[in-house]
């Protein structure tokens, strides 16, 4: 009897109020205070209770924050649950929904401890009747966790009625439905368990997609490390950013508790993905080289992507910047435009990888955007499957995964082509090396034969040069006694004439001449100054010998550096001697010998030795004994010397003898022209 009474009391206190709450009609709407939700303390519910008919609501689409006093003056209407709404018609970027309801605790001893679930909203603020902020939660809070945004704790003292106002703030890109469900701690745990069960397939799908993207990014990064190819770097960043996009959305949908926020209007990482996606395709098909105008357009789009991502990051840190909604509704236009341009470019491209790239881009578009046009509002079936197919970010990630798979095939095919090209180049290089080696071996053999011949020729030339040098030395040794013989004859003459002064002067000049002749004969070449000094001493001695009947004039171009220009020694004296002995000796009045020295070019010295003697024809008739001896000895020795010098030093010293004749045929003398290399 007592147990039955206790059961009736339990039913009266807990079960009946719950049933009355669930089925209680709204007697009449009053724009003022809503009907109270009557609960006896904290009921033992295992399921949440919809309190929508006890709630009044007001939608604020002005985008301008209202004060709490202004909110209380607004006209609240009966709350109606709202399905998913797209915010395209909305002129503003935020929507605020105010909920107003009362909770009455009918228990006289037990306080009420209930939890209000209004859905997964951006920001949820719970206010008291006097405008005091009691609690703030929502998906925009950080770190975000499902156990933070779900419960709004409602605590009412026994036999008290409390008015609550809830401010639900969302960014209007996509709005989740606002609901009003009361939970107890027990029923909330049951709800969490059911929600986790419903999202199990979605969780596994996101894990699979994210893992695939992460593995692809790590593989591409390793390829970049070994190859240093920017294509792999762009691909790695693209895949990793897509992976992080999946993690970001998992944190928002599953409430993983990561220190991240989520703004529904913001395309976090979308523009980074677009940036490296564009760079990857442009680098892959060499867009800059084959489509320069398209590349200029895409470069402009890359700048826009960076600007958009910076703006999204700024909004993520500082909050929404635009009150109007159109910038957020149209922020995907740049990505779509760049995607269309790249797709058309891929179709026009002649790249061998374009088929893989076109297949990948098609997968992204068909899977990611095609899912938006499928009607998923069918009834029946597994609720977990419905949650799975209604989550758009999963299909976007799946589209990127399939796309990246084809991109990975393109990279593998590219590596294969590069390997084939390297093998062909290596084969060609090996063939070229073999041909070059054969050619080089033949050249070395030919050069060895040539070097051997050149060595033999060098030995022969060296022998000829040494022989010519020996002959030249022998000729010098013959010329020196010739000078001495002529000069001693002159000294003998003055001695016989008992002219001691002239003999002494003659001996002095003769000694200087002998010294110069001995010095000059030791070297192959002497300065022009030394050669002319010896010639001047010889001329003075001959003039003294012929009692001033012979005059020798030496004229030198002032531009000639006598101490720099060098010629073979004792080269000019035999010609001057020949002019004196054969041209002037038989003239009673004597004559003049003129030596003109010029340098028309740097490597050549031009010498003209002119006498006004009897000429070569008359001298041949006289056939003087001394003259014959001199011709056969001095001139012949000089001619032999010139021949030896040309052979030894590979020069072109030339001597020309010209007869000077008057208009009537009388001889005027002889001219000897010498061109001596210096």
XYZ file of C-alpha atoms in Angstrom:
678
model
C 0.000 0.000 0.000
C 2.786 2.378 0.874
C 4.732 1.354 -2.241
C 1.672 2.047 -4.419
C 1.249 5.453 -2.827
C 4.875 6.294 -3.481
C 4.457 5.319 -7.125
C 1.449 7.590 -7.463
C 3.384 10.423 -5.896
C 6.295 9.811 -8.300
C 3.969 9.786 -11.291
C 2.283 12.911 -10.077
C 5.508 14.791 -9.486
C 7.598 13.725 -12.479
C 5.793 11.864 -15.241
C 2.578 13.822 -15.496
C 4.262 17.229 -15.605
C 6.466 15.997 -18.417
C 3.496 14.745 -20.398
C 1.606 17.917 -19.662
C 4.648 19.905 -20.855
C 4.889 17.939 -24.065
C 1.202 18.204 -24.906
C 0.205 21.511 -23.356
C -1.405 23.768 -25.977
C -0.865 27.481 -26.299
C -4.127 28.984 -25.069
C -3.524 32.288 -26.730
C -0.607 34.359 -27.890
C 0.364 37.369 -25.892
C 3.044 39.646 -27.265
C 4.105 40.232 -23.708
C 5.229 37.540 -21.332
C 5.349 33.964 -22.805
C 3.666 31.030 -21.076
C 5.945 29.443 -18.491
C 7.560 26.031 -18.825
C 6.524 24.241 -15.633
C 8.933 21.610 -14.279
C 9.053 20.003 -10.817
C 12.720 20.563 -9.959
C 15.081 18.529 -12.129
C 13.098 15.760 -13.915
C 14.668 12.391 -14.778
C 14.362 12.688 -18.575
C 16.317 10.385 -20.873
C 15.346 12.309 -24.013
C 15.316 16.005 -24.777
C 11.979 17.880 -24.775
C 11.091 20.355 -27.519
C 9.892 23.611 -25.913
C 9.359 25.533 -29.146
C 5.710 26.328 -28.391
C 6.743 28.036 -25.147
C 9.328 30.206 -26.883
C 8.926 33.563 -28.560
C 11.482 34.737 -31.138
C 12.598 37.837 -32.965
C 14.936 37.893 -36.029
C 17.225 40.905 -36.303
C 18.435 41.378 -39.907
C 19.587 44.964 -39.524
C 23.202 44.011 -38.933
C 23.382 46.763 -36.302
C 23.827 45.627 -32.667
C 20.797 46.483 -30.539
C 20.894 47.348 -26.872
C 19.122 45.068 -24.449
C 16.473 47.732 -23.817
C 15.830 48.009 -27.579
C 15.502 44.228 -27.821
C 12.864 44.175 -25.100
C 10.827 46.700 -27.070
C 10.773 44.526 -30.202
C 7.736 42.466 -31.193
C 8.373 38.792 -30.418
C 6.359 36.178 -32.307
C 5.781 32.461 -31.658
C 8.928 30.462 -32.393
C 8.860 28.103 -35.354
C 11.754 25.652 -36.018
C 13.671 26.651 -39.135
C 15.386 24.370 -41.629
C 18.710 25.052 -43.358
C 18.680 28.439 -45.003
C 20.983 29.857 -47.648
C 21.722 33.523 -47.056
C 21.871 34.646 -50.668
C 18.867 37.026 -50.408
C 20.195 38.573 -47.209
C 21.575 42.090 -47.652
C 23.615 41.892 -44.463
C 26.289 39.475 -43.361
C 24.930 38.619 -39.901
C 21.616 37.437 -38.569
C 20.643 37.595 -34.894
C 17.776 35.493 -33.525
C 16.448 36.347 -30.070
C 14.599 33.703 -28.056
C 12.468 34.512 -25.009
C 10.943 31.981 -22.606
C 10.100 31.429 -18.925
C 10.900 28.467 -16.682
C 8.734 27.836 -13.593
C 9.945 25.479 -10.857
C 6.882 23.889 -9.244
C 8.935 22.005 -6.676
C 9.000 23.400 -3.184
C 12.357 21.862 -2.254
C 14.403 20.904 -5.306
C 16.048 23.519 -7.592
C 15.743 23.140 -11.357
C 18.965 22.256 -13.274
C 18.214 22.047 -17.001
C 20.254 22.473 -20.174
C 19.011 24.288 -23.281
C 20.177 23.201 -26.749
C 19.574 25.711 -29.553
C 21.745 23.889 -32.124
C 25.282 24.380 -33.497
C 25.339 28.180 -33.733
C 28.106 30.730 -34.109
C 27.688 32.590 -30.828
C 25.080 31.920 -28.145
C 24.508 34.395 -25.297
C 22.221 33.663 -22.347
C 20.772 36.737 -20.615
C 18.695 37.180 -17.492
C 15.509 39.231 -17.445
C 17.542 42.291 -16.405
C 20.076 41.907 -19.227
C 22.815 40.226 -17.235
C 25.013 37.937 -19.367
C 24.855 34.530 -17.715
C 26.732 32.377 -20.240
C 28.413 32.565 -23.675
C 29.193 29.636 -25.935
C 29.129 28.677 -29.633
C 31.317 27.567 -32.510
C 33.089 30.940 -32.671
C 34.596 30.400 -29.241
C 38.086 28.982 -28.857
C 39.038 26.282 -28.185
C 35.932 24.903 -29.760
C 34.353 21.698 -28.385
C 30.869 20.276 -28.786
C 30.535 20.070 -25.004
C 31.020 23.838 -24.796
C 28.438 25.115 -27.234
C 25.591 22.695 -26.552
C 24.377 23.334 -22.997
C 22.962 26.596 -21.737
C 22.517 25.986 -18.049
C 19.134 27.045 -16.651
C 18.944 27.056 -12.864
C 15.663 28.062 -11.150
C 15.102 28.090 -7.407
C 12.125 26.226 -5.883
C 8.736 27.841 -6.439
C 10.312 30.491 -8.724
C 9.696 31.591 -12.295
C 12.630 32.989 -14.315
C 12.561 34.784 -17.690
C 15.490 34.011 -20.053
C 16.577 35.638 -23.289
C 18.924 33.886 -25.674
C 20.821 35.744 -28.386
C 21.857 33.516 -31.299
C 24.337 35.197 -33.669
C 25.278 33.622 -36.987
C 27.107 34.668 -40.112
C 24.627 34.149 -42.860
C 26.620 32.231 -45.460
C 25.037 28.961 -44.277
C 22.860 28.899 -41.177
C 22.121 25.780 -39.176
C 18.520 25.511 -37.905
C 17.767 27.173 -34.592
C 15.984 24.830 -32.237
C 14.803 24.911 -28.626
C 15.273 21.617 -26.782
C 15.527 21.164 -23.030
C 17.853 18.517 -21.614
C 18.744 17.165 -18.254
C 22.364 16.122 -17.627
C 21.290 12.501 -18.230
C 19.429 13.174 -21.478
C 22.290 15.359 -22.740
C 24.726 12.478 -22.294
C 22.358 10.257 -24.237
C 22.147 12.886 -26.951
C 25.935 13.146 -27.165
C 26.176 9.379 -27.527
C 23.549 9.339 -30.282
C 25.218 12.235 -32.080
C 28.603 10.499 -31.932
C 27.012 7.340 -33.301
C 25.406 9.233 -36.179
C 28.715 10.873 -37.175
C 30.815 7.697 -37.069
C 30.852 7.207 -40.845
C 31.494 10.879 -41.451
C 34.381 10.796 -38.987
C 35.939 7.772 -40.684
C 35.456 9.342 -44.111
C 37.139 12.592 -43.075
C 39.987 10.639 -41.473
C 40.501 8.654 -44.692
C 40.453 11.779 -46.891
C 42.737 13.734 -44.577
C 45.191 10.832 -44.262
C 45.366 10.436 -48.035
C 46.084 14.133 -48.524
C 48.733 14.092 -45.788
C 50.514 11.061 -47.281
C 50.508 12.682 -50.723
C 51.929 15.922 -49.354
C 54.716 14.102 -47.485
C 55.577 12.056 -50.575
C 55.737 15.187 -52.756
C 57.849 16.955 -50.133
C 60.350 14.078 -50.149
C 60.501 14.254 -53.944
C 61.213 17.970 -53.764
C 63.968 17.328 -51.214
C 65.734 14.955 -53.595
C 64.951 16.664 -56.937
C 64.621 20.353 -56.010
C 61.784 20.650 -58.519
C 59.285 23.404 -57.686
C 56.438 21.324 -59.130
C 56.751 18.931 -56.175
C 56.970 21.808 -53.692
C 53.783 23.449 -54.996
C 52.032 20.078 -54.988
C 53.179 19.327 -51.411
C 51.925 22.684 -50.088
C 48.675 22.293 -52.020
C 48.037 18.820 -50.544
C 49.045 19.789 -47.024
C 46.802 22.859 -47.060
C 43.903 20.687 -48.249
C 44.695 18.260 -45.401
C 44.594 21.089 -42.875
C 41.313 22.268 -44.386
C 39.851 18.835 -43.586
C 41.209 18.966 -40.023
C 39.748 22.449 -39.593
C 36.293 21.291 -40.645
C 36.522 18.133 -38.520
C 37.201 20.340 -35.517
C 34.102 22.388 -36.377
C 31.823 19.411 -37.085
C 33.072 16.911 -34.515
C 34.193 19.301 -31.815
C 37.725 17.929 -31.432
C 38.741 20.656 -29.008
C 41.583 22.031 -31.169
C 42.460 25.707 -30.493
C 40.711 26.831 -33.677
C 37.707 28.983 -34.482
C 35.308 28.733 -37.369
C 33.672 31.626 -39.203
C 31.088 30.358 -41.637
C 31.519 33.267 -44.049
C 35.297 32.889 -44.167
C 36.996 30.573 -46.629
C 39.864 29.615 -44.373
C 42.746 28.169 -46.443
C 40.603 28.072 -49.595
C 42.593 30.859 -51.232
C 45.927 29.338 -50.185
C 44.781 26.120 -51.840
C 43.799 28.090 -54.958
C 47.151 29.918 -54.967
C 49.362 26.818 -54.931
C 46.882 24.912 -57.087
C 47.368 27.552 -59.805
C 51.155 27.591 -59.392
C 51.298 23.792 -59.592
C 49.347 23.514 -62.863
C 51.114 26.526 -64.404
C 54.528 25.067 -63.593
C 53.502 21.563 -64.630
C 52.441 22.479 -68.195
C 54.970 25.343 -68.532
C 52.201 27.890 -68.857
C 54.588 30.851 -68.887
C 56.304 29.617 -72.066
C 53.313 28.225 -74.005
C 50.510 30.579 -72.912
C 52.117 33.897 -71.902
C 48.886 35.913 -71.992
C 47.054 33.361 -69.863
C 49.991 33.376 -67.443
C 49.706 37.168 -67.078
C 46.029 36.805 -66.209
C 46.697 34.044 -63.689
C 49.493 36.093 -62.100
C 46.903 38.791 -61.501
C 44.596 36.169 -59.981
C 47.431 34.979 -57.714
C 47.732 38.495 -56.327
C 43.972 38.515 -55.684
C 44.187 35.144 -53.909
C 46.880 36.472 -51.589
C 44.835 39.601 -50.863
C 41.731 37.518 -50.121
C 43.621 35.150 -47.826
C 45.130 38.080 -45.926
C 41.674 39.566 -45.516
C 40.253 36.232 -44.286
C 43.112 35.957 -41.783
C 42.474 39.509 -40.593
C 38.769 38.706 -40.116
C 39.649 35.511 -38.291
C 41.633 37.551 -35.761
C 39.528 40.706 -35.511
C 36.028 39.607 -36.486
C 33.702 40.436 -39.363
C 34.565 43.601 -41.323
C 31.680 44.059 -43.787
C 28.117 44.646 -42.724
C 26.897 43.978 -46.265
C 26.700 40.344 -47.339
C 27.675 40.605 -51.021
C 31.497 40.517 -50.491
C 31.136 37.141 -48.797
C 28.688 35.746 -51.327
C 31.004 36.627 -54.220
C 34.363 35.760 -52.705
C 34.374 32.377 -54.488
C 34.066 34.042 -57.892
C 37.846 34.475 -58.270
C 38.487 30.803 -57.532
C 35.824 29.678 -60.019
C 37.099 32.073 -62.699
C 40.705 30.922 -62.315
C 39.541 27.286 -62.366
C 37.628 27.769 -65.628
C 40.603 29.524 -67.264
C 42.981 26.746 -66.200
C 40.589 24.031 -67.403
C 40.281 25.662 -70.839
C 44.057 26.071 -70.950
C 44.538 22.384 -70.111
C 42.201 21.407 -72.948
C 44.194 23.585 -75.379
C 47.558 22.482 -74.027
C 49.809 20.048 -75.920
C 51.390 18.793 -72.716
C 51.686 14.973 -72.476
C 50.296 15.190 -68.927
C 47.142 17.145 -69.751
C 44.866 14.074 -69.750
C 45.770 13.296 -66.134
C 45.312 16.926 -65.133
C 41.954 17.225 -66.914
C 40.738 14.044 -65.205
C 41.833 15.405 -61.819
C 40.161 18.787 -62.292
C 36.989 17.064 -63.509
C 36.908 14.917 -60.356
C 37.192 18.014 -58.183
C 34.338 19.776 -59.949
C 32.038 16.770 -60.232
C 32.472 15.517 -56.666
C 32.797 18.843 -54.828
C 30.221 20.944 -56.622
C 28.018 18.173 -58.035
C 27.017 17.159 -54.512
C 25.382 20.559 -54.012
C 22.815 19.845 -56.746
C 21.699 16.450 -55.433
C 18.420 16.394 -53.531
C 19.219 14.751 -50.196
C 15.899 15.448 -48.467
C 14.640 11.863 -48.700
C 13.168 10.083 -45.732
C 14.195 6.707 -44.413
C 17.541 5.035 -44.462
C 20.389 5.083 -42.014
C 20.530 8.455 -40.174
C 24.318 8.145 -39.997
C 24.386 7.913 -43.791
C 22.203 11.004 -44.073
C 24.656 12.931 -41.882
C 27.461 11.652 -44.067
C 26.040 12.680 -47.447
C 24.841 16.062 -46.188
C 28.267 17.270 -45.099
C 29.594 19.343 -48.039
C 33.208 19.821 -46.778
C 33.677 16.034 -46.914
C 32.847 15.967 -50.618
C 35.118 18.926 -51.242
C 37.944 17.045 -49.511
C 37.054 13.857 -51.400
C 37.142 15.797 -54.669
C 40.590 17.172 -53.821
C 41.784 13.680 -52.861
C 40.676 12.203 -56.184
C 42.094 15.175 -58.032
C 45.427 14.857 -56.240
C 45.490 11.154 -57.054
C 45.386 11.963 -60.776
C 47.921 14.725 -60.216
C 50.143 12.163 -58.516
C 49.781 9.900 -61.552
C 50.777 12.845 -63.736
C 53.851 13.446 -61.580
C 54.767 9.764 -61.781
C 54.344 9.815 -65.569
C 56.426 12.973 -65.691
C 59.191 11.287 -63.715
C 58.991 8.338 -66.105
C 59.393 10.619 -69.125
C 62.278 12.395 -67.416
C 63.909 9.029 -66.713
C 63.443 7.923 -70.337
C 64.871 11.225 -71.540
C 67.827 10.853 -69.182
C 68.450 7.320 -70.459
C 68.303 8.543 -74.055
C 70.646 11.408 -73.268
C 72.945 8.993 -71.447
C 72.897 6.618 -74.403
C 73.578 9.441 -76.838
C 76.277 10.757 -74.580
C 77.885 7.309 -74.381
C 77.771 6.994 -78.173
C 79.261 10.466 -78.549
C 81.967 9.620 -76.036
C 82.840 6.447 -77.910
C 82.949 8.347 -81.212
C 85.016 11.105 -79.629
C 87.306 8.507 -78.058
C 87.841 6.816 -81.426
C 88.430 10.167 -83.089
C 90.707 11.270 -80.287
C 92.711 8.052 -80.500
C 93.165 8.560 -84.250
C 94.135 12.182 -83.652
C 96.634 11.163 -80.974
C 98.183 8.593 -83.296
C 98.334 11.154 -86.106
C 99.797 13.746 -83.734
C 102.339 11.213 -82.476
C 103.445 10.598 -86.047
C 103.461 14.328 -86.718
C 105.391 15.000 -83.514
C 107.874 12.332 -84.460
C 108.300 13.907 -87.883
C 108.531 17.360 -86.306
C 111.096 16.049 -83.846
C 113.185 14.675 -86.685
C 112.741 17.928 -88.599
C 113.640 19.895 -85.456
C 116.818 17.887 -85.008
C 117.663 18.450 -88.669
C 116.912 22.177 -88.421
C 118.909 22.462 -85.215
C 121.814 20.720 -86.933
C 121.549 23.061 -89.931
C 121.419 26.080 -87.613
C 124.486 24.917 -85.730
C 126.248 24.318 -89.054
C 125.245 27.773 -90.304
C 126.358 29.287 -86.986
C 129.703 27.558 -87.344
C 130.072 28.846 -90.905
C 129.084 32.358 -89.780
C 131.682 32.245 -87.007
C 134.263 31.172 -89.552
C 133.292 34.085 -91.815
C 133.623 36.528 -88.887
C 137.065 35.185 -88.173
C 137.950 35.848 -91.830
C 136.559 39.392 -91.787
C 138.417 40.572 -88.720
C 141.893 39.932 -90.243
C 140.719 41.740 -93.372
C 140.095 44.929 -91.345
C 143.394 44.571 -89.606
C 145.270 44.014 -92.867
C 143.862 47.162 -94.512
C 144.434 49.319 -91.452
C 148.047 48.120 -90.958
C 148.772 48.959 -94.585
C 147.603 52.521 -93.902
C 149.784 52.782 -90.769
C 152.704 51.430 -92.797
C 152.192 54.133 -95.408
C 152.294 56.948 -92.837
C 155.362 55.448 -91.234
C 157.215 55.297 -94.551
C 156.259 58.927 -95.176
C 157.684 59.833 -91.740
C 154.362 61.508 -90.752
C 154.442 60.683 -87.043
C 151.470 62.842 -86.050
C 149.170 61.284 -88.592
C 150.563 57.869 -87.781
C 149.796 58.408 -84.064
C 146.284 59.692 -84.831
C 145.784 56.821 -87.183
C 146.982 54.295 -84.624
C 144.607 55.760 -82.005
C 141.574 55.416 -84.271
C 142.835 52.061 -85.425
C 142.985 50.844 -81.801
C 139.418 52.036 -81.119
C 138.260 50.368 -84.300
C 139.947 47.089 -83.352
C 138.303 47.212 -79.916
C 134.827 47.783 -81.427
C 135.373 45.096 -84.029
C 136.403 42.601 -81.354
C 133.427 43.515 -79.127
C 130.889 43.427 -81.957
C 132.169 40.156 -83.364
C 131.310 38.337 -80.116
C 127.523 38.827 -80.495
C 124.981 37.959 -83.163
C 123.466 41.450 -83.207
C 124.750 44.866 -82.146
C 123.076 48.210 -81.695
C 122.989 50.524 -84.666
C 125.004 53.008 -82.598
C 127.957 50.610 -82.228
C 127.788 49.569 -85.867
C 127.845 53.194 -87.105
C 130.643 54.124 -84.676
C 132.823 51.348 -86.136
C 131.840 52.452 -89.674
C 132.737 56.081 -88.853
C 136.190 55.060 -87.501
C 136.840 52.987 -90.618
C 135.757 55.900 -92.848
C 138.069 58.304 -90.986
C 140.997 55.917 -91.371
C 140.355 55.515 -95.108
C 139.988 59.301 -95.563
C 143.356 59.824 -93.827
C 144.860 57.113 -95.976
C 143.712 58.737 -99.249
C 144.758 62.193 -97.997
C 141.245 63.544 -97.649
C 140.323 62.657 -101.216
C 137.627 60.386 -99.866
C 134.734 61.684 -97.791
C 132.133 59.492 -96.093
C 128.880 61.075 -94.917
C 126.500 59.169 -92.655
C 122.965 60.541 -92.482
C 120.470 59.054 -90.013
C 116.739 59.631 -89.655
C 116.358 61.459 -86.290
C 113.343 59.269 -85.390
C 115.538 56.173 -85.220
C 116.594 55.063 -81.733
C 120.248 54.114 -82.297
C 120.532 52.355 -78.966
C 117.368 50.280 -79.489
C 117.626 49.113 -83.119
C 119.943 46.119 -83.609
C 121.486 44.599 -86.784
C 124.100 41.889 -87.500
C 127.648 43.225 -86.796
C 130.072 44.361 -89.523
C 127.311 44.390 -92.155
C 127.671 47.910 -93.648
C 131.484 48.294 -93.628
C 132.220 45.896 -96.542
C 129.900 47.889 -98.841
C 131.510 51.219 -97.870
C 134.946 49.652 -98.325
C 133.964 48.325 -101.742
C 132.714 51.797 -102.778
C 136.031 53.379 -101.752
C 138.356 50.785 -103.270
C 136.431 50.111 -106.492
C 134.612 53.369 -107.124
C 136.765 56.236 -105.758
C 140.360 54.928 -105.739
C 140.854 55.445 -109.480
C 139.428 58.994 -109.558
C 142.240 61.525 -109.298
C 140.039 64.045 -107.536
C 138.554 61.459 -105.171
C 134.860 61.316 -104.310
C 132.147 60.977 -101.719
C 130.350 58.023 -100.178
C 126.938 58.756 -98.628
C 125.224 56.425 -96.198
C 121.445 57.195 -95.719
C 119.651 55.271 -92.989
C 115.872 55.389 -92.569
C 113.213 53.188 -90.936
C 110.059 53.226 -93.083
C 108.428 50.545 -90.900
C 109.095 49.290 -87.393
C 110.453 45.867 -88.397
C 112.632 47.089 -91.310
C 115.730 49.298 -91.573
C 116.393 50.823 -95.014
C 120.065 51.655 -95.869
C 121.319 53.292 -99.092
C 125.133 53.484 -99.746
C 125.833 55.786 -102.690
C 129.206 56.717 -104.220
C 130.087 59.015 -107.118
C 132.942 56.796 -108.363
C 133.792 55.371 -111.772
C 131.114 52.694 -111.706
C 131.276 48.970 -111.846
C 131.924 48.762 -115.610
C 135.052 50.961 -115.509
C 136.346 49.237 -112.418
C 136.060 45.887 -114.169
C 138.157 47.193 -117.049
C 140.970 48.386 -114.807
C 141.128 45.120 -112.899
C 143.372 46.519 -110.341
C 145.148 43.866 -108.306
C 144.021 45.296 -104.980
C 140.568 45.937 -106.219
C 140.264 42.384 -107.464
C 141.449 41.054 -104.133
C 139.020 43.238 -102.237
C 136.061 42.220 -104.352
C 136.818 38.585 -104.124
C 137.328 38.760 -100.333
C 135.219 41.560 -98.697
C 132.071 41.516 -100.857
C 132.005 37.748 -101.148
C 132.326 37.360 -97.376
C 129.484 39.843 -96.803
C 127.237 38.091 -99.311
C 127.937 34.788 -97.572
C 127.161 36.379 -94.209
C 123.800 37.684 -95.439
C 122.934 34.245 -96.752
C 123.906 32.607 -93.425
C 122.021 35.210 -91.350
C 118.850 34.686 -93.374
C 119.169 30.920 -92.973
C 120.012 31.006 -89.262
C 117.407 33.561 -88.100
C 114.782 33.021 -90.814
C 115.002 36.659 -91.937
C 114.773 38.380 -95.323
C 117.829 40.663 -95.450
C 118.290 41.802 -99.071
C 121.076 43.721 -100.908
C 120.595 45.354 -104.346
C 123.395 47.010 -106.369
C 122.302 49.745 -108.786
C 124.490 51.515 -111.410
C 124.015 55.300 -111.558
C 124.208 56.604 -115.155
C 123.958 60.140 -116.565
C 121.525 60.955 -119.410
C 124.409 60.828 -121.901
C 125.444 57.388 -120.727
C 128.406 58.381 -118.558
C 128.659 56.502 -115.247
C 127.799 58.519 -112.140
C 128.581 55.915 -109.514
C 126.972 53.023 -107.710
C 124.118 52.663 -105.184
C 123.727 49.737 -102.841
C 120.271 49.309 -101.206
C 119.941 47.173 -98.076
C 116.649 46.184 -96.342
C 117.586 44.788 -92.945
C 115.033 43.258 -90.530
C 115.479 44.667 -87.014
